[in-house]
Amino acid sequence: MANTVLFSLFLCLITINAVHSRSLPDPTSSDLISDGLHTPNYLRLNPLSLSAEAESTCEQTYGFLPCTTTVFGNLFLIIAYGYLMFVSATYLSGGSELLLRILGPGVIGGLFLPILGALPDAMLILVSGLSGTKEVAQSQVSVGMGLLAGSTVMLITVIWGSCVIVGKCDLRELAAVDGQDTKGFDLTGSGVSTDIWTCYAARIMAISIIPFIIVQLPQLLSSSSARRLAVLIALIVSVSMLISYCAYQVFQPTIQRRRIAYSKHRQVISGVMKHLRQHALGRLLNDQGEPNFDVIKKLFDAIDENKDSHLSASELKAFIIGIRFDEIDLDQDDAVKKILTDFDTSHDSLIDINEFVAAVSKWLNVAKGGRPGSADAGPQTIKVLHDYHEQTKQEHALLGEEVQSDEIVEDVENPKWISFKAGMMLLLGAIIAAAFADPLVDAVDNFSDATSIPTFFISFIALPLATNSSEAVSAIIFASRKKIRTASLTYSELYGAVTMNNVLCLSVFLGLVYARDLTWDFSSEVLVILIVCLVMGGFASFRTRFPLWTCSVAYILYPFSLALVYVLDYVFGWS
């Protein structure tokens, strides 16, 4: 279907090219052409353009693609080229999903795919500053800034809020209930929840605005001499943050696995401590809130079945049979190994009375959170262990599931073919983006000239629809599965996409400004990016539950951003 549409668009473009490329006989006026019947008679053309002279200055991209100064002609070209950029983004997104089916989030998912996802935007920004002379580039570079601002704002306002609506589930105290949506449009009882890694992604997104602040400081101080230096410093910082972000994404799976392993270890402590309390002949904490050594020693004697003053792995396993390690994939053998790791300080695979007392005392202090004892702590032993158990459950829920490694998944059928197909889709998407970015920028600039609409507003509203539409549809479909895991992945990808805008696309933009000595003149656009990233980043950095009412915050920010740019630029004359 996509190939058929592409072929149809190509034929339309060739047809338009033939019309606009013809030489017109013009003995007396530029808007007269012979009717082909009588030599002295001419027909007058009346194109929808601002001036007849503008038609003669129209330049064809690559020397053969169509160009026009008419309103409807440029509108058609924007739609056609925009659709081609949408197809490019679709191929890049589809190829990325195919790769992620057989590969994990390490080098491929953490470094390669995020860069490819930002490729259409980066290409549009690049060509907007490379076109023609310095004066032409200065006029067209606003297309790149409009796309950068519009893409950022759209991702974390309209798309963010839509994902809350389609992904909503019933909210409980800790998190949303997977697949359960019985409360309808309850503004507080229905919504989505994410894992703690999503909060980290939101914080990184908020931090990524630092280069914008650096490049904008001379504008606020009205220092013209420092502007070029600020662009260079911001470029260096932006590139450094890009490298750091990619490195973090590559090593993030390892960090996640370590955190999840630590969480499982704490759940073993929690489960075993609850089991110890149920079998103890007395309170594990005395009246002063300290470990009760007499009770702990009696507990050791009860577990030591053969009375050899040592606990073996088999005796520990017999003792902990029946423990339910909530919501973690851990059996008794794994639990015994973790207990031996903590208890067996002599490394002889046996636990003596001193090791047992020391380890249980240490675990009790961990459960207490290092708080000093008190006179009434003894009767509160049950509450201390219960609170610690609930805390470990919540921690495990926030961490989410263990991530996959960068290894081919064996249960995927024909991984070589899938890899080849994914590679071809990524290559085709990249070629389309590279080929049609420049014509799209030219069409936007010509449409702006023909309608007197600032190029920023065209690129702010229209271009993100082309470059981010496939990503938006994919995010909404993914969120509609109504699970904590899919919601976490959806929002992490949205925050990651904005982060790549703020570091990769901005690096390209700053590189153009510095290399071509262009004027940095985007105070209102930068302010919009700062406001949206700080509001949504701060909103999502310290919470994992998002009730339905939170989508209104995102939806309000989008028209507010557009109105703010208009007021600052065209009412107060910011530049």
Coordinates of C-alpha atoms in Angstrom, one line a residue:
M1 CA 0.0 0.0 0.0
A2 CA 2.8 2.4 1.0
N3 CA 4.6 1.6 -2.3
T4 CA 1.5 2.4 -4.3
V5 CA 1.0 5.7 -2.6
L6 CA 4.7 6.6 -3.1
F7 CA 4.5 5.8 -6.8
S8 CA 1.3 7.9 -7.1
L9 CA 3.0 10.9 -5.4
F10 CA 6.0 10.5 -7.6
L11 CA 3.8 10.7 -10.7
C12 CA 2.1 13.8 -9.3
L13 CA 5.4 15.4 -8.6
I14 CA 6.7 14.7 -12.1
T15 CA 3.5 16.1 -13.6
I16 CA 3.8 19.3 -11.6
N17 CA 7.4 19.5 -12.5
A18 CA 6.6 19.3 -16.2
V19 CA 4.1 22.1 -15.9
H20 CA 6.4 24.4 -13.9
S21 CA 9.5 23.6 -15.9
R22 CA 8.2 24.6 -19.4
S23 CA 9.7 27.6 -21.1
L24 CA 7.0 30.2 -21.8
P25 CA 7.1 32.4 -24.9
D26 CA 6.8 35.9 -23.7
P27 CA 7.1 38.7 -26.3
T28 CA 5.4 41.3 -24.2
S29 CA 4.7 40.2 -20.7
S30 CA 5.8 37.5 -18.3
D31 CA 2.2 36.3 -17.7
L32 CA 1.2 35.9 -21.4
I33 CA 1.4 32.7 -23.5
S34 CA 0.4 31.9 -27.0
D35 CA -2.9 30.1 -27.5
G36 CA -1.3 28.0 -30.2
L37 CA -3.8 29.0 -32.9
H38 CA -3.1 32.6 -33.8
T39 CA 0.4 34.0 -33.4
P40 CA -0.6 37.6 -32.3
N41 CA -3.1 36.3 -29.8
Y42 CA -2.1 35.4 -26.2
L43 CA -3.9 34.0 -23.1
R44 CA -3.3 35.6 -19.8
L45 CA -2.3 33.3 -16.9
N46 CA -3.6 34.1 -13.4
P47 CA -1.7 31.9 -10.9
L48 CA -2.3 32.1 -7.2
S49 CA 0.9 33.8 -6.3
L50 CA 1.9 37.1 -4.7
S51 CA 3.7 38.3 -7.8
A52 CA 4.5 37.2 -11.3
E53 CA 8.2 38.0 -10.9
A54 CA 8.4 35.4 -8.0
E55 CA 7.6 32.6 -10.5
S56 CA 10.8 33.3 -12.4
T57 CA 12.9 33.1 -9.3
C58 CA 11.6 29.6 -8.3
E59 CA 14.4 27.1 -8.0
Q60 CA 13.9 23.4 -8.4
T61 CA 15.5 21.2 -5.7
Y62 CA 18.1 18.9 -7.2
G63 CA 17.3 20.5 -10.6
F64 CA 14.2 18.4 -11.3
L65 CA 11.8 18.4 -8.4
P66 CA 8.9 20.8 -8.8
C67 CA 8.7 24.2 -7.3
T68 CA 6.0 26.9 -7.3
T69 CA 5.1 30.2 -5.6
T70 CA 1.4 29.5 -5.7
V71 CA -0.4 28.9 -2.4
F72 CA -2.1 25.7 -3.4
G73 CA 0.9 24.4 -5.2
N74 CA 3.1 24.8 -2.2
L75 CA 0.4 23.4 0.1
F76 CA 0.3 20.3 -2.1
L77 CA 4.1 20.0 -2.0
I78 CA 4.1 20.3 1.8
I79 CA 1.5 17.6 2.1
A80 CA 3.3 15.4 -0.5
Y81 CA 6.8 15.8 1.0
G82 CA 5.3 15.7 4.5
Y83 CA 3.8 12.3 3.7
L84 CA 7.1 11.1 2.4
M85 CA 8.7 12.1 5.7
F86 CA 5.9 10.3 7.5
V87 CA 6.7 7.2 5.4
S88 CA 10.4 7.6 6.4
A89 CA 9.5 7.8 10.0
T90 CA 7.2 4.8 9.7
Y91 CA 10.0 2.7 8.1
L92 CA 12.5 3.8 10.8
S93 CA 10.0 3.0 13.5
G94 CA 9.0 -0.4 12.0
G95 CA 12.6 -1.4 11.5
S96 CA 13.4 -0.4 15.1
E97 CA 10.5 -2.6 16.4
L98 CA 11.7 -5.6 14.4
L99 CA 15.2 -5.2 15.7
L100 CA 13.9 -4.9 19.3
R101 CA 12.0 -8.2 18.8
I102 CA 15.2 -10.1 18.4
L103 CA 17.7 -7.8 20.2
G104 CA 17.8 -6.2 23.6
P105 CA 18.1 -2.6 24.7
G106 CA 21.9 -2.5 24.9
V107 CA 24.0 -1.0 22.1
I108 CA 21.2 -1.5 19.5
G109 CA 18.3 -0.2 21.6
G110 CA 20.3 2.3 23.6
L111 CA 22.4 3.9 21.0
F112 CA 21.5 3.1 17.4
L113 CA 17.7 3.2 17.5
P114 CA 17.3 6.5 19.4
I115 CA 19.6 8.2 16.9
L116 CA 17.6 6.8 14.0
G117 CA 14.3 7.9 15.6
A118 CA 15.6 11.5 15.6
L119 CA 17.0 11.2 12.1
P120 CA 14.0 12.8 10.2
D121 CA 14.0 15.9 12.5
A122 CA 17.8 16.1 12.3
M123 CA 17.8 16.0 8.5
L124 CA 15.2 18.7 8.3
I125 CA 17.2 20.9 10.7
L126 CA 20.4 20.2 8.8
V127 CA 19.1 21.1 5.3
S128 CA 17.3 24.2 6.7
G129 CA 20.6 25.7 7.5
L130 CA 22.6 24.5 4.5
S131 CA 20.4 26.0 1.8
G132 CA 21.9 28.6 -0.5
T133 CA 23.6 31.7 0.8
K134 CA 24.0 32.8 4.4
E135 CA 21.0 35.1 4.0
V136 CA 18.8 32.3 2.6
A137 CA 20.0 30.0 5.4
Q138 CA 19.2 32.6 8.0
S139 CA 15.6 32.9 6.7
Q140 CA 15.1 29.1 6.4
V141 CA 16.7 28.1 9.7
S142 CA 13.5 29.1 11.5
V143 CA 12.0 26.0 9.9
G144 CA 14.5 23.9 11.8
M145 CA 13.8 25.7 15.1
G146 CA 10.1 25.5 14.6
L147 CA 10.3 21.8 14.0
L148 CA 12.5 21.3 17.0
A149 CA 10.2 23.2 19.3
G150 CA 7.0 21.8 17.8
S151 CA 8.3 18.2 18.0
T152 CA 9.3 18.6 21.6
V153 CA 6.0 20.2 22.6
M154 CA 3.9 17.7 20.7
L155 CA 5.6 14.7 22.2
I156 CA 5.2 15.6 25.8
T157 CA 1.9 17.4 25.7
V158 CA -0.6 16.0 23.1
I159 CA 0.8 12.5 22.8
W160 CA 1.6 12.3 26.5
G161 CA -1.9 13.2 27.5
S162 CA -3.4 10.8 24.9
C163 CA -1.4 7.9 26.3
V164 CA -2.9 8.6 29.7
I165 CA -6.4 8.4 28.3
V166 CA -6.0 5.2 26.2
G167 CA -3.8 3.5 28.8
K168 CA -5.8 4.2 31.9
C169 CA -6.5 1.4 34.4
D170 CA -7.9 1.3 37.9
L171 CA -5.5 2.9 40.4
R172 CA -4.6 1.2 43.6
E173 CA -2.5 2.5 46.5
L174 CA 0.8 1.3 44.9
A175 CA 0.1 1.2 41.2
A176 CA -2.4 0.7 38.5
V177 CA -4.0 -2.8 38.1
D178 CA -2.9 -4.3 34.8
G179 CA -5.8 -4.8 32.3
Q180 CA -8.5 -3.6 34.7
D181 CA -10.5 -0.6 33.7
T182 CA -13.8 -0.6 35.5
K183 CA -13.9 3.0 36.8
G184 CA -14.4 4.7 33.4
F185 CA -13.3 8.3 33.3
D186 CA -12.8 8.7 37.1
L187 CA -10.4 11.6 37.3
T188 CA -8.7 10.4 40.4
G189 CA -9.4 6.6 40.5
S190 CA -8.3 5.9 37.0
G191 CA -5.0 6.5 35.3
V192 CA -1.6 5.0 34.5
S193 CA 1.5 4.1 36.5
T194 CA 5.1 3.6 35.5
D195 CA 8.3 2.1 37.0
I196 CA 11.1 4.1 38.6
W197 CA 13.2 4.0 35.5
T198 CA 10.6 6.2 33.7
C199 CA 11.1 8.8 36.4
Y200 CA 14.8 8.7 35.7
A201 CA 14.1 9.2 32.0
A202 CA 12.0 12.3 32.8
R203 CA 14.8 13.7 35.0
I204 CA 17.3 13.3 32.2
M205 CA 14.9 15.0 29.8
A206 CA 14.7 18.0 32.2
I207 CA 18.5 18.1 32.5
S208 CA 18.9 18.1 28.7
I209 CA 17.7 21.7 28.4
I210 CA 21.0 23.0 29.8
P211 CA 22.4 23.8 26.3
F212 CA 19.4 26.0 25.6
I213 CA 20.0 27.9 28.8
I214 CA 23.7 28.4 27.9
V215 CA 23.1 29.7 24.4
Q216 CA 20.3 32.0 25.6
L217 CA 22.2 33.7 28.4
P218 CA 23.9 36.3 26.2
Q219 CA 20.5 37.2 24.7
L220 CA 19.2 37.9 28.2
L221 CA 22.3 40.0 29.0
S222 CA 22.1 41.8 25.6
S223 CA 25.7 40.9 25.0
S224 CA 26.4 40.7 21.3
S225 CA 30.1 39.9 21.7
A226 CA 29.4 36.8 23.8
R227 CA 26.7 35.3 21.5
R228 CA 29.0 33.4 19.2
L229 CA 31.1 32.1 22.1
A230 CA 27.8 31.0 23.9
V231 CA 26.8 29.1 20.7
L232 CA 30.2 27.3 20.7
I233 CA 30.0 26.4 24.5
A234 CA 26.4 25.2 24.1
L235 CA 27.5 23.1 21.1
I236 CA 30.3 21.5 23.2
V237 CA 27.9 20.8 26.1
S238 CA 25.2 19.5 23.9
V239 CA 27.6 17.0 22.1
S240 CA 29.0 16.0 25.5
M241 CA 25.5 15.3 26.8
L242 CA 24.6 13.4 23.7
I243 CA 27.6 11.1 24.2
S244 CA 26.8 10.7 27.9
Y245 CA 23.2 9.9 27.2
C246 CA 24.1 7.3 24.6
A247 CA 26.6 5.7 27.0
Y248 CA 23.9 5.7 29.8
Q249 CA 21.4 4.0 27.5
V250 CA 24.0 1.3 26.6
F251 CA 24.8 0.5 30.2
Q252 CA 21.3 1.1 31.6
P253 CA 20.3 -2.6 31.2
T254 CA 23.2 -3.7 33.4
I255 CA 22.3 -1.0 36.0
Q256 CA 18.7 -2.2 35.9
R257 CA 19.7 -5.8 36.4
R258 CA 21.8 -4.9 39.4
R259 CA 19.0 -2.9 41.0
I260 CA 16.5 -5.7 40.4
A261 CA 18.9 -8.3 41.8
Y262 CA 19.3 -6.1 44.9
S263 CA 15.5 -5.8 45.2
K264 CA 15.2 -9.5 45.1
H265 CA 17.8 -9.8 47.8
R266 CA 15.8 -7.5 50.0
Q267 CA 12.6 -9.5 49.4
V268 CA 14.5 -12.6 50.5
I269 CA 15.4 -10.8 53.7
S270 CA 11.8 -9.7 54.2
G271 CA 10.3 -13.1 53.5
V272 CA 12.8 -15.0 55.7
M273 CA 12.5 -12.4 58.6
K274 CA 8.7 -12.9 58.6
H275 CA 9.2 -16.6 58.6
L276 CA 11.7 -16.4 61.4
R277 CA 9.3 -14.3 63.5
Q278 CA 6.5 -16.9 63.1
H279 CA 8.8 -19.7 64.3
A280 CA 10.7 -17.8 67.0
L281 CA 10.0 -18.7 70.6
G282 CA 9.7 -15.1 71.7
R283 CA 10.2 -11.6 70.3
L284 CA 13.1 -11.0 67.9
L285 CA 13.5 -7.5 69.3
N286 CA 13.7 -6.8 73.0
D287 CA 12.1 -4.0 74.9
Q288 CA 14.9 -1.6 73.9
G289 CA 14.4 -2.4 70.2
E290 CA 17.6 -4.3 69.9
P291 CA 18.0 -7.9 68.6
N292 CA 17.1 -10.4 71.2
F293 CA 20.1 -12.8 71.2
D294 CA 18.5 -15.4 73.5
V295 CA 15.5 -15.8 71.2
I296 CA 17.8 -15.9 68.1
K297 CA 19.9 -18.7 69.6
K298 CA 16.8 -20.7 70.4
L299 CA 15.7 -20.2 66.8
F300 CA 19.1 -21.5 65.6
D301 CA 18.7 -24.7 67.8
A302 CA 15.3 -25.3 66.3
I303 CA 16.6 -25.1 62.7
D304 CA 19.6 -27.3 63.5
E305 CA 17.9 -30.7 63.1
N306 CA 21.0 -32.9 63.5
K307 CA 22.3 -30.8 66.4
D308 CA 25.8 -30.5 65.1
S309 CA 25.9 -26.8 65.9
H310 CA 25.9 -25.9 62.2
L311 CA 23.2 -25.1 59.7
S312 CA 23.6 -26.8 56.3
A313 CA 22.0 -25.8 53.0
S314 CA 19.5 -28.7 53.3
E315 CA 18.5 -27.6 56.8
L316 CA 17.9 -24.0 55.6
K317 CA 15.8 -25.3 52.7
A318 CA 13.7 -27.4 55.0
F319 CA 13.1 -24.4 57.2
I320 CA 12.1 -21.9 54.5
I321 CA 9.8 -24.3 52.6
G322 CA 6.5 -22.5 52.2
I323 CA 7.8 -19.0 52.1
R324 CA 6.0 -16.9 49.4
F325 CA 8.4 -14.5 47.9
D326 CA 5.8 -12.0 46.5
E327 CA 5.9 -11.2 42.8
I328 CA 9.5 -12.3 42.2
D329 CA 10.7 -15.3 40.3
L330 CA 12.7 -17.0 43.1
D331 CA 12.5 -20.5 44.4
Q332 CA 13.8 -22.1 47.6
D333 CA 17.2 -23.0 46.1
D334 CA 17.8 -19.4 45.1
A335 CA 16.8 -18.2 48.5
V336 CA 19.1 -20.6 50.2
K337 CA 22.0 -19.4 48.1
K338 CA 21.3 -15.8 49.0
I339 CA 21.1 -16.7 52.7
L340 CA 24.4 -18.5 52.6
T341 CA 26.0 -15.5 50.9
D342 CA 24.9 -13.3 53.8
F343 CA 25.3 -15.7 56.6
D344 CA 28.4 -17.8 55.7
T345 CA 31.3 -15.4 56.4
S346 CA 33.7 -18.3 56.8
H347 CA 32.8 -19.6 53.3
D348 CA 32.6 -23.3 54.4
S349 CA 29.0 -23.8 53.2
L350 CA 27.9 -24.1 56.9
I351 CA 26.5 -21.5 59.3
D352 CA 27.6 -21.6 63.0
I353 CA 25.8 -20.0 65.9
N354 CA 27.9 -16.8 65.8
E355 CA 27.4 -16.3 62.1
F356 CA 23.6 -16.9 62.5
V357 CA 23.2 -14.4 65.3
A358 CA 25.3 -11.8 63.6
A359 CA 23.5 -12.1 60.3
V360 CA 20.0 -12.1 61.8
S361 CA 20.9 -9.1 63.9
K362 CA 22.1 -7.3 60.8
W363 CA 18.9 -8.1 59.0
L364 CA 16.8 -6.8 61.9
N365 CA 18.7 -3.5 61.9
V366 CA 18.2 -3.3 58.1
A367 CA 14.4 -3.8 58.6
K368 CA 14.4 -1.1 61.3
G369 CA 16.1 1.3 58.9
G370 CA 19.0 2.0 61.2
R371 CA 16.7 3.8 63.7
P372 CA 17.8 3.7 67.4
G373 CA 15.9 1.5 69.8
S374 CA 13.2 2.7 72.1
A375 CA 11.5 1.5 75.3
D376 CA 8.4 0.2 73.5
A377 CA 10.1 -1.3 70.4
G378 CA 9.7 -4.9 71.6
P379 CA 6.0 -5.1 71.1
Q380 CA 6.4 -3.3 67.7
T381 CA 8.4 -6.1 66.2
I382 CA 5.5 -7.3 64.0
K383 CA 4.9 -3.7 62.8
V384 CA 8.6 -3.2 62.0
L385 CA 8.8 -6.4 59.9
H386 CA 5.4 -5.7 58.3
D387 CA 6.5 -2.2 57.2
Y388 CA 9.7 -3.5 55.8
H389 CA 7.9 -6.2 53.9
E390 CA 5.5 -3.6 52.4
Q391 CA 8.4 -1.3 51.5
T392 CA 10.2 -4.1 49.6
K393 CA 7.0 -5.0 47.7
Q394 CA 6.6 -1.3 46.6
E395 CA 10.3 -1.1 45.6
H396 CA 10.0 -4.2 43.5
A397 CA 6.8 -2.9 41.8
L398 CA 8.6 0.4 41.0
L399 CA 11.6 -1.3 39.5
G400 CA 9.5 -3.3 37.1
E401 CA 10.5 -6.4 35.1
E402 CA 14.1 -7.4 34.3
V403 CA 15.3 -6.2 30.9
Q404 CA 16.5 -8.3 28.1
S405 CA 20.1 -8.4 27.0
D406 CA 21.7 -7.7 23.6
E407 CA 21.3 -11.4 22.6
I408 CA 19.2 -12.9 19.9
V409 CA 16.0 -14.3 21.3
E410 CA 15.9 -18.0 20.5
D411 CA 12.1 -18.3 20.3
V412 CA 11.9 -15.8 17.4
E413 CA 11.3 -17.6 14.1
N414 CA 13.9 -16.9 11.4
P415 CA 15.9 -14.1 13.1
K416 CA 18.2 -13.7 10.1
W417 CA 15.3 -12.8 7.8
I418 CA 13.9 -10.4 10.4
S419 CA 17.3 -8.8 10.9
F420 CA 17.6 -8.4 7.1
K421 CA 14.1 -6.9 6.8
A422 CA 14.7 -4.6 9.7
G423 CA 18.0 -3.4 8.1
M424 CA 16.3 -2.7 4.8
M425 CA 13.5 -0.8 6.4
L426 CA 15.9 1.3 8.3
L427 CA 18.0 2.0 5.2
L428 CA 15.0 2.9 3.1
G429 CA 13.7 5.2 5.8
A430 CA 17.0 7.0 6.1
I431 CA 17.3 7.4 2.3
I432 CA 13.8 8.9 2.1
A433 CA 14.5 11.3 5.0
A434 CA 17.8 12.4 3.4
A435 CA 16.3 12.8 0.0
F436 CA 13.1 14.8 0.8
A437 CA 14.1 16.9 3.7
D438 CA 15.5 19.7 1.6
P439 CA 12.4 19.9 -0.8
L440 CA 10.1 20.0 2.2
V441 CA 12.0 22.9 3.8
D442 CA 11.9 24.8 0.4
A443 CA 8.1 24.1 0.1
V444 CA 7.6 25.5 3.7
D445 CA 9.6 28.6 2.9
N446 CA 7.8 29.2 -0.4
F447 CA 4.4 28.7 1.3
S448 CA 5.4 31.2 3.9
D449 CA 6.3 33.7 1.2
A450 CA 3.0 33.1 -0.6
T451 CA 0.8 33.4 2.4
S452 CA 2.8 35.8 4.7
I453 CA 2.5 33.1 7.5
P454 CA 5.7 32.9 9.5
T455 CA 7.6 29.8 8.7
F456 CA 8.0 29.0 12.4
F457 CA 4.2 28.4 12.8
I458 CA 4.1 26.2 9.8
S459 CA 7.0 24.1 11.0
F460 CA 5.8 24.2 14.6
I461 CA 2.4 22.7 13.8
A462 CA 2.6 20.9 10.5
L463 CA 6.1 19.3 10.3
P464 CA 5.9 17.5 13.7
L465 CA 2.7 15.8 12.4
A466 CA 4.8 14.3 9.6
T467 CA 8.0 13.4 11.5
N468 CA 6.3 12.2 14.7
S469 CA 3.0 10.8 13.6
S470 CA 4.2 7.2 13.3
E471 CA 5.9 7.5 16.7
A472 CA 2.6 8.9 18.1
V473 CA 0.5 6.1 16.7
S474 CA 2.9 3.5 18.0
A475 CA 3.0 5.1 21.5
I476 CA -0.8 5.2 21.7
I477 CA -1.2 1.7 20.5
F478 CA 1.4 0.5 22.9
A479 CA -0.2 2.4 25.8
S480 CA -3.6 0.9 25.0
R481 CA -2.4 -2.5 26.2
K482 CA -3.1 -1.2 29.7
K483 CA -0.1 -2.6 31.6
I484 CA 2.4 -1.0 33.9
R485 CA 5.3 -2.4 31.8
T486 CA 3.9 -1.0 28.4
A487 CA 3.1 2.3 30.0
S488 CA 6.6 2.6 31.4
L489 CA 8.1 1.8 28.0
T490 CA 5.8 4.2 26.2
Y491 CA 6.6 7.2 28.5
S492 CA 10.3 6.3 28.6
E493 CA 10.4 6.4 24.8
L494 CA 8.6 9.8 24.8
Y495 CA 11.0 11.3 27.3
G496 CA 13.9 9.7 25.3
A497 CA 12.7 11.2 22.1
V498 CA 12.6 14.7 23.6
T499 CA 16.0 14.2 25.1
M500 CA 17.4 13.3 21.7
N501 CA 15.7 16.4 20.3
N502 CA 17.4 18.5 23.0
V503 CA 20.9 17.0 22.5
L504 CA 21.2 15.5 19.0
C505 CA 18.9 17.8 17.0
L506 CA 20.1 20.8 19.0
S507 CA 23.7 19.8 18.3
V508 CA 23.0 19.8 14.6
F509 CA 21.3 23.2 14.9
L510 CA 24.0 24.8 16.9
G511 CA 26.7 23.4 14.6
L512 CA 24.9 25.1 11.7
V513 CA 24.6 28.4 13.5
Y514 CA 28.3 28.4 14.5
A515 CA 29.7 27.0 11.2
R516 CA 27.7 29.5 9.0
D517 CA 27.9 32.3 11.5
L518 CA 24.2 32.7 11.7
T519 CA 22.3 34.8 14.2
W520 CA 20.8 33.0 17.2
D521 CA 17.4 34.7 17.3
F522 CA 15.0 32.3 19.0
S523 CA 14.3 33.6 22.5
S524 CA 10.6 32.9 22.5
E525 CA 11.0 29.4 21.0
V526 CA 13.7 28.5 23.6
L527 CA 11.4 29.8 26.4
V528 CA 8.6 27.5 25.2
I529 CA 11.0 24.5 25.2
L530 CA 12.2 25.3 28.7
I531 CA 8.7 25.7 30.1
V532 CA 7.3 22.5 28.6
C533 CA 10.4 20.4 29.5
L534 CA 10.6 21.7 33.0
V535 CA 6.9 21.4 33.8
M536 CA 6.4 17.9 32.3
G537 CA 9.9 16.8 33.4
G538 CA 9.3 18.0 37.0
F539 CA 5.8 16.6 37.0
A540 CA 7.0 13.1 36.0
S541 CA 10.3 13.0 37.8
F542 CA 9.0 12.3 41.3
R543 CA 5.8 10.3 40.8
T544 CA 4.9 7.0 39.1
R545 CA 1.1 7.3 39.3
F546 CA -0.7 9.6 36.9
P547 CA -4.5 9.9 37.5
L548 CA -6.7 10.8 34.5
W549 CA -6.8 14.5 35.5
T550 CA -3.1 14.8 34.7
C551 CA -3.8 14.6 31.0
S552 CA -5.4 18.1 31.2
V553 CA -2.1 19.6 32.3
A554 CA -0.5 18.2 29.1
Y555 CA -3.3 19.3 26.8
I556 CA -3.3 22.9 28.2
L557 CA 0.4 23.3 27.6
Y558 CA 0.2 22.8 23.8
P559 CA -2.1 25.8 22.9
F560 CA -0.4 27.8 25.7
S561 CA 3.0 27.2 24.0
L562 CA 1.8 28.3 20.6
A563 CA 0.0 31.4 22.0
L564 CA 3.1 32.3 24.0
V565 CA 5.4 32.3 21.0
Y566 CA 2.9 34.4 19.1
V567 CA 2.5 37.0 21.9
L568 CA 6.3 37.3 22.5
D569 CA 7.3 37.4 18.8
Y570 CA 4.4 39.4 17.2
V571 CA 3.1 41.5 20.1
F572 CA 6.1 42.3 22.1
G573 CA 8.6 41.9 19.2
W574 CA 11.0 39.5 20.8
S575 CA 13.8 38.4 18.5

